[in-house]
Amino acid sequence: MYQHLYRILQEAITNIMKHSCATEVVFWSAYEHTEKQMQLRIIDNGEVDDMCLPADWQGAGHGVLSMQARATQLGGKLDLEFTSHGRAANLVFPASMQMMLND
C-alpha cells in the first residue's frame, strides 16, 4: 500500500515541477472514520502552459495513467481537477485505521 501511495505522490510532484509553472503546492490528507477511507489532495497554483513545457514535449505521458492504475490497485480512485486557480489531484481509497497502523 505504501509503495503505491509513495509513487502516486512522487509522480504528482514530478508533474508539478515539470509542467505546471506552480509557485505553491499544498498537500492535504484526512481519514474519514465513518467512511473508512483515506483522502489525499495535492493542490498547486500552476497551469499547463506552453512556456512551462519542455521543448521536446510530445503530449501526455504515462504518468497520470500510472497514478490512476495505482489508485485502482489500492481500491480507490484518482481524480484530476483543473480550475482557474490551479490544479488538484484527489485520491480516495478505502483504509481502516488498523490497516494504516499495521501495513
PDB file of C-alpha atoms in Angstrom:
ATOM      1  CA  MET A   1       0.000   0.000   0.000  1.00  0.00           C
ATOM      2  CA  TYR A   2       2.670   2.496   0.984  1.00  0.00           C
ATOM      3  CA  GLN A   3       4.657   1.984  -2.213  1.00  0.00           C
ATOM      4  CA  HIS A   4       1.582   2.854  -4.295  1.00  0.00           C
ATOM      5  CA  LEU A   5       0.998   5.996  -2.221  1.00  0.00           C
ATOM      6  CA  TYR A   6       4.649   6.983  -2.480  1.00  0.00           C
ATOM      7  CA  ARG A   7       4.684   6.540  -6.259  1.00  0.00           C
ATOM      8  CA  ILE A   8       1.442   8.496  -6.717  1.00  0.00           C
ATOM      9  CA  LEU A   9       2.826  11.390  -4.662  1.00  0.00           C
ATOM     10  CA  GLN A  10       6.177  11.174  -6.452  1.00  0.00           C
ATOM     11  CA  GLU A  11       4.546  11.383  -9.886  1.00  0.00           C
ATOM     12  CA  ALA A  12       2.269  14.240  -8.804  1.00  0.00           C
ATOM     13  CA  ILE A  13       5.262  16.252  -7.566  1.00  0.00           C
ATOM     14  CA  THR A  14       7.225  15.447 -10.727  1.00  0.00           C
ATOM     15  CA  ASN A  15       4.338  16.612 -12.908  1.00  0.00           C
ATOM     16  CA  ILE A  16       4.010  19.844 -10.934  1.00  0.00           C
ATOM     17  CA  MET A  17       7.716  20.568 -11.248  1.00  0.00           C
ATOM     18  CA  LYS A  18       7.895  19.737 -14.974  1.00  0.00           C
ATOM     19  CA  HIS A  19       4.623  21.024 -16.336  1.00  0.00           C
ATOM     20  CA  SER A  20       2.711  23.482 -14.177  1.00  0.00           C
ATOM     21  CA  CYS A  21       4.816  26.601 -13.525  1.00  0.00           C
ATOM     22  CA  ALA A  22       3.394  26.447  -9.987  1.00  0.00           C
ATOM     23  CA  THR A  23       4.814  28.576  -7.209  1.00  0.00           C
ATOM     24  CA  GLU A  24       2.816  26.918  -4.414  1.00  0.00           C
ATOM     25  CA  VAL A  25       1.842  23.338  -3.613  1.00  0.00           C
ATOM     26  CA  VAL A  26      -0.420  22.201  -0.769  1.00  0.00           C
ATOM     27  CA  PHE A  27      -0.720  18.623   0.490  1.00  0.00           C
ATOM     28  CA  TRP A  28      -3.836  17.730   2.456  1.00  0.00           C
ATOM     29  CA  SER A  29      -4.876  14.400   3.934  1.00  0.00           C
ATOM     30  CA  ALA A  30      -7.735  13.184   6.067  1.00  0.00           C
ATOM     31  CA  TYR A  31      -9.018   9.906   7.414  1.00  0.00           C
ATOM     32  CA  GLU A  32     -12.809   9.591   7.335  1.00  0.00           C
ATOM     33  CA  HIS A  33     -13.635   7.281  10.213  1.00  0.00           C
ATOM     34  CA  THR A  34     -17.298   6.776   9.291  1.00  0.00           C
ATOM     35  CA  GLU A  35     -16.499   6.084   5.630  1.00  0.00           C
ATOM     36  CA  LYS A  36     -13.330   4.124   6.497  1.00  0.00           C
ATOM     37  CA  GLN A  37     -11.436   5.841   3.738  1.00  0.00           C
ATOM     38  CA  MET A  38      -8.376   7.992   3.320  1.00  0.00           C
ATOM     39  CA  GLN A  39      -8.314  11.162   1.253  1.00  0.00           C
ATOM     40  CA  LEU A  40      -5.186  12.769  -0.157  1.00  0.00           C
ATOM     41  CA  ARG A  41      -5.329  16.033  -2.075  1.00  0.00           C
ATOM     42  CA  ILE A  42      -2.441  17.773  -3.825  1.00  0.00           C
ATOM     43  CA  ILE A  43      -3.184  21.301  -4.995  1.00  0.00           C
ATOM     44  CA  ASP A  44      -0.954  23.640  -6.978  1.00  0.00           C
ATOM     45  CA  ASN A  45      -1.444  27.139  -8.312  1.00  0.00           C
ATOM     46  CA  GLY A  46       0.001  26.353 -11.723  1.00  0.00           C
ATOM     47  CA  GLU A  47      -1.439  25.824 -15.144  1.00  0.00           C
ATOM     48  CA  VAL A  48      -0.463  23.885 -18.207  1.00  0.00           C
ATOM     49  CA  ASP A  49       1.162  26.459 -20.427  1.00  0.00           C
ATOM     50  CA  ASP A  50       3.471  26.131 -23.424  1.00  0.00           C
ATOM     51  CA  MET A  51       6.052  28.172 -21.504  1.00  0.00           C
ATOM     52  CA  CYS A  52       6.091  25.508 -18.763  1.00  0.00           C
ATOM     53  CA  LEU A  53       6.575  22.503 -21.023  1.00  0.00           C
ATOM     54  CA  PRO A  54       9.894  21.110 -22.229  1.00  0.00           C
ATOM     55  CA  ALA A  55      10.744  21.910 -25.865  1.00  0.00           C
ATOM     56  CA  ASP A  56      10.585  18.198 -26.808  1.00  0.00           C
ATOM     57  CA  TRP A  57       7.214  17.553 -25.145  1.00  0.00           C
ATOM     58  CA  GLN A  58       5.080  15.265 -27.331  1.00  0.00           C
ATOM     59  CA  GLY A  59       1.825  15.192 -25.363  1.00  0.00           C
ATOM     60  CA  ALA A  60       0.573  13.367 -22.304  1.00  0.00           C
ATOM     61  CA  GLY A  61       2.861  10.668 -20.986  1.00  0.00           C
ATOM     62  CA  HIS A  62       2.163   7.610 -18.914  1.00  0.00           C
ATOM     63  CA  GLY A  63       2.451   9.326 -15.521  1.00  0.00           C
ATOM     64  CA  VAL A  64      -1.231  10.071 -14.960  1.00  0.00           C
ATOM     65  CA  LEU A  65      -2.252   6.646 -16.272  1.00  0.00           C
ATOM     66  CA  SER A  66       0.221   5.067 -13.849  1.00  0.00           C
ATOM     67  CA  MET A  67      -1.170   7.135 -10.966  1.00  0.00           C
ATOM     68  CA  GLN A  68      -4.723   6.061 -11.831  1.00  0.00           C
ATOM     69  CA  ALA A  69      -3.671   2.399 -12.107  1.00  0.00           C
ATOM     70  CA  ARG A  70      -2.024   2.570  -8.669  1.00  0.00           C
ATOM     71  CA  ALA A  71      -5.135   4.203  -7.220  1.00  0.00           C
ATOM     72  CA  THR A  72      -7.207   1.337  -8.645  1.00  0.00           C
ATOM     73  CA  GLN A  73      -4.821  -1.205  -7.091  1.00  0.00           C
ATOM     74  CA  LEU A  74      -5.489   0.500  -3.740  1.00  0.00           C
ATOM     75  CA  GLY A  75      -9.221   0.026  -4.368  1.00  0.00           C
ATOM     76  CA  GLY A  76      -9.609   3.768  -4.790  1.00  0.00           C
ATOM     77  CA  LYS A  77      -9.944   6.477  -7.365  1.00  0.00           C
ATOM     78  CA  LEU A  78      -7.803   9.363  -8.572  1.00  0.00           C
ATOM     79  CA  ASP A  79      -9.496  12.452  -9.993  1.00  0.00           C
ATOM     80  CA  LEU A  80      -7.792  15.468 -11.531  1.00  0.00           C
ATOM     81  CA  GLU A  81      -9.308  18.944 -11.436  1.00  0.00           C
ATOM     82  CA  PHE A  82      -8.332  21.953 -13.498  1.00  0.00           C
ATOM     83  CA  THR A  83      -9.605  25.334 -12.325  1.00  0.00           C
ATOM     84  CA  SER A  84      -8.793  28.975 -12.922  1.00  0.00           C
ATOM     85  CA  HIS A  85      -6.796  28.891  -9.655  1.00  0.00           C
ATOM     86  CA  GLY A  86      -4.665  25.849 -10.427  1.00  0.00           C
ATOM     87  CA  ARG A  87      -4.846  22.084 -10.496  1.00  0.00           C
ATOM     88  CA  ALA A  88      -5.615  19.382  -7.963  1.00  0.00           C
ATOM     89  CA  ALA A  89      -5.156  15.633  -7.728  1.00  0.00           C
ATOM     90  CA  ASN A  90      -7.641  13.918  -5.411  1.00  0.00           C
ATOM     91  CA  LEU A  91      -7.034  10.371  -4.234  1.00  0.00           C
ATOM     92  CA  VAL A  92      -9.631   8.485  -2.196  1.00  0.00           C
ATOM     93  CA  PHE A  93      -9.123   4.878  -1.131  1.00  0.00           C
ATOM     94  CA  PRO A  94     -10.554   2.500   1.475  1.00  0.00           C
ATOM     95  CA  ALA A  95      -8.497   2.191   4.625  1.00  0.00           C
ATOM     96  CA  SER A  96      -9.132   1.175   8.183  1.00  0.00           C
ATOM     97  CA  MET A  97      -7.088   2.793  10.906  1.00  0.00           C
ATOM     98  CA  GLN A  98      -5.857  -0.692  11.896  1.00  0.00           C
ATOM     99  CA  MET A  99      -4.688  -1.312   8.338  1.00  0.00           C
ATOM    100  CA  MET A 100      -2.854   2.034   8.295  1.00  0.00           C
ATOM    101  CA  LEU A 101      -1.050   1.198  11.541  1.00  0.00           C
ATOM    102  CA  ASN A 102      -0.129  -2.379  10.626  1.00  0.00           C
ATOM    103  CA  ASP A 103       0.791  -2.134   6.939  1.00  0.00           C
TER     104      ASP A 103
END
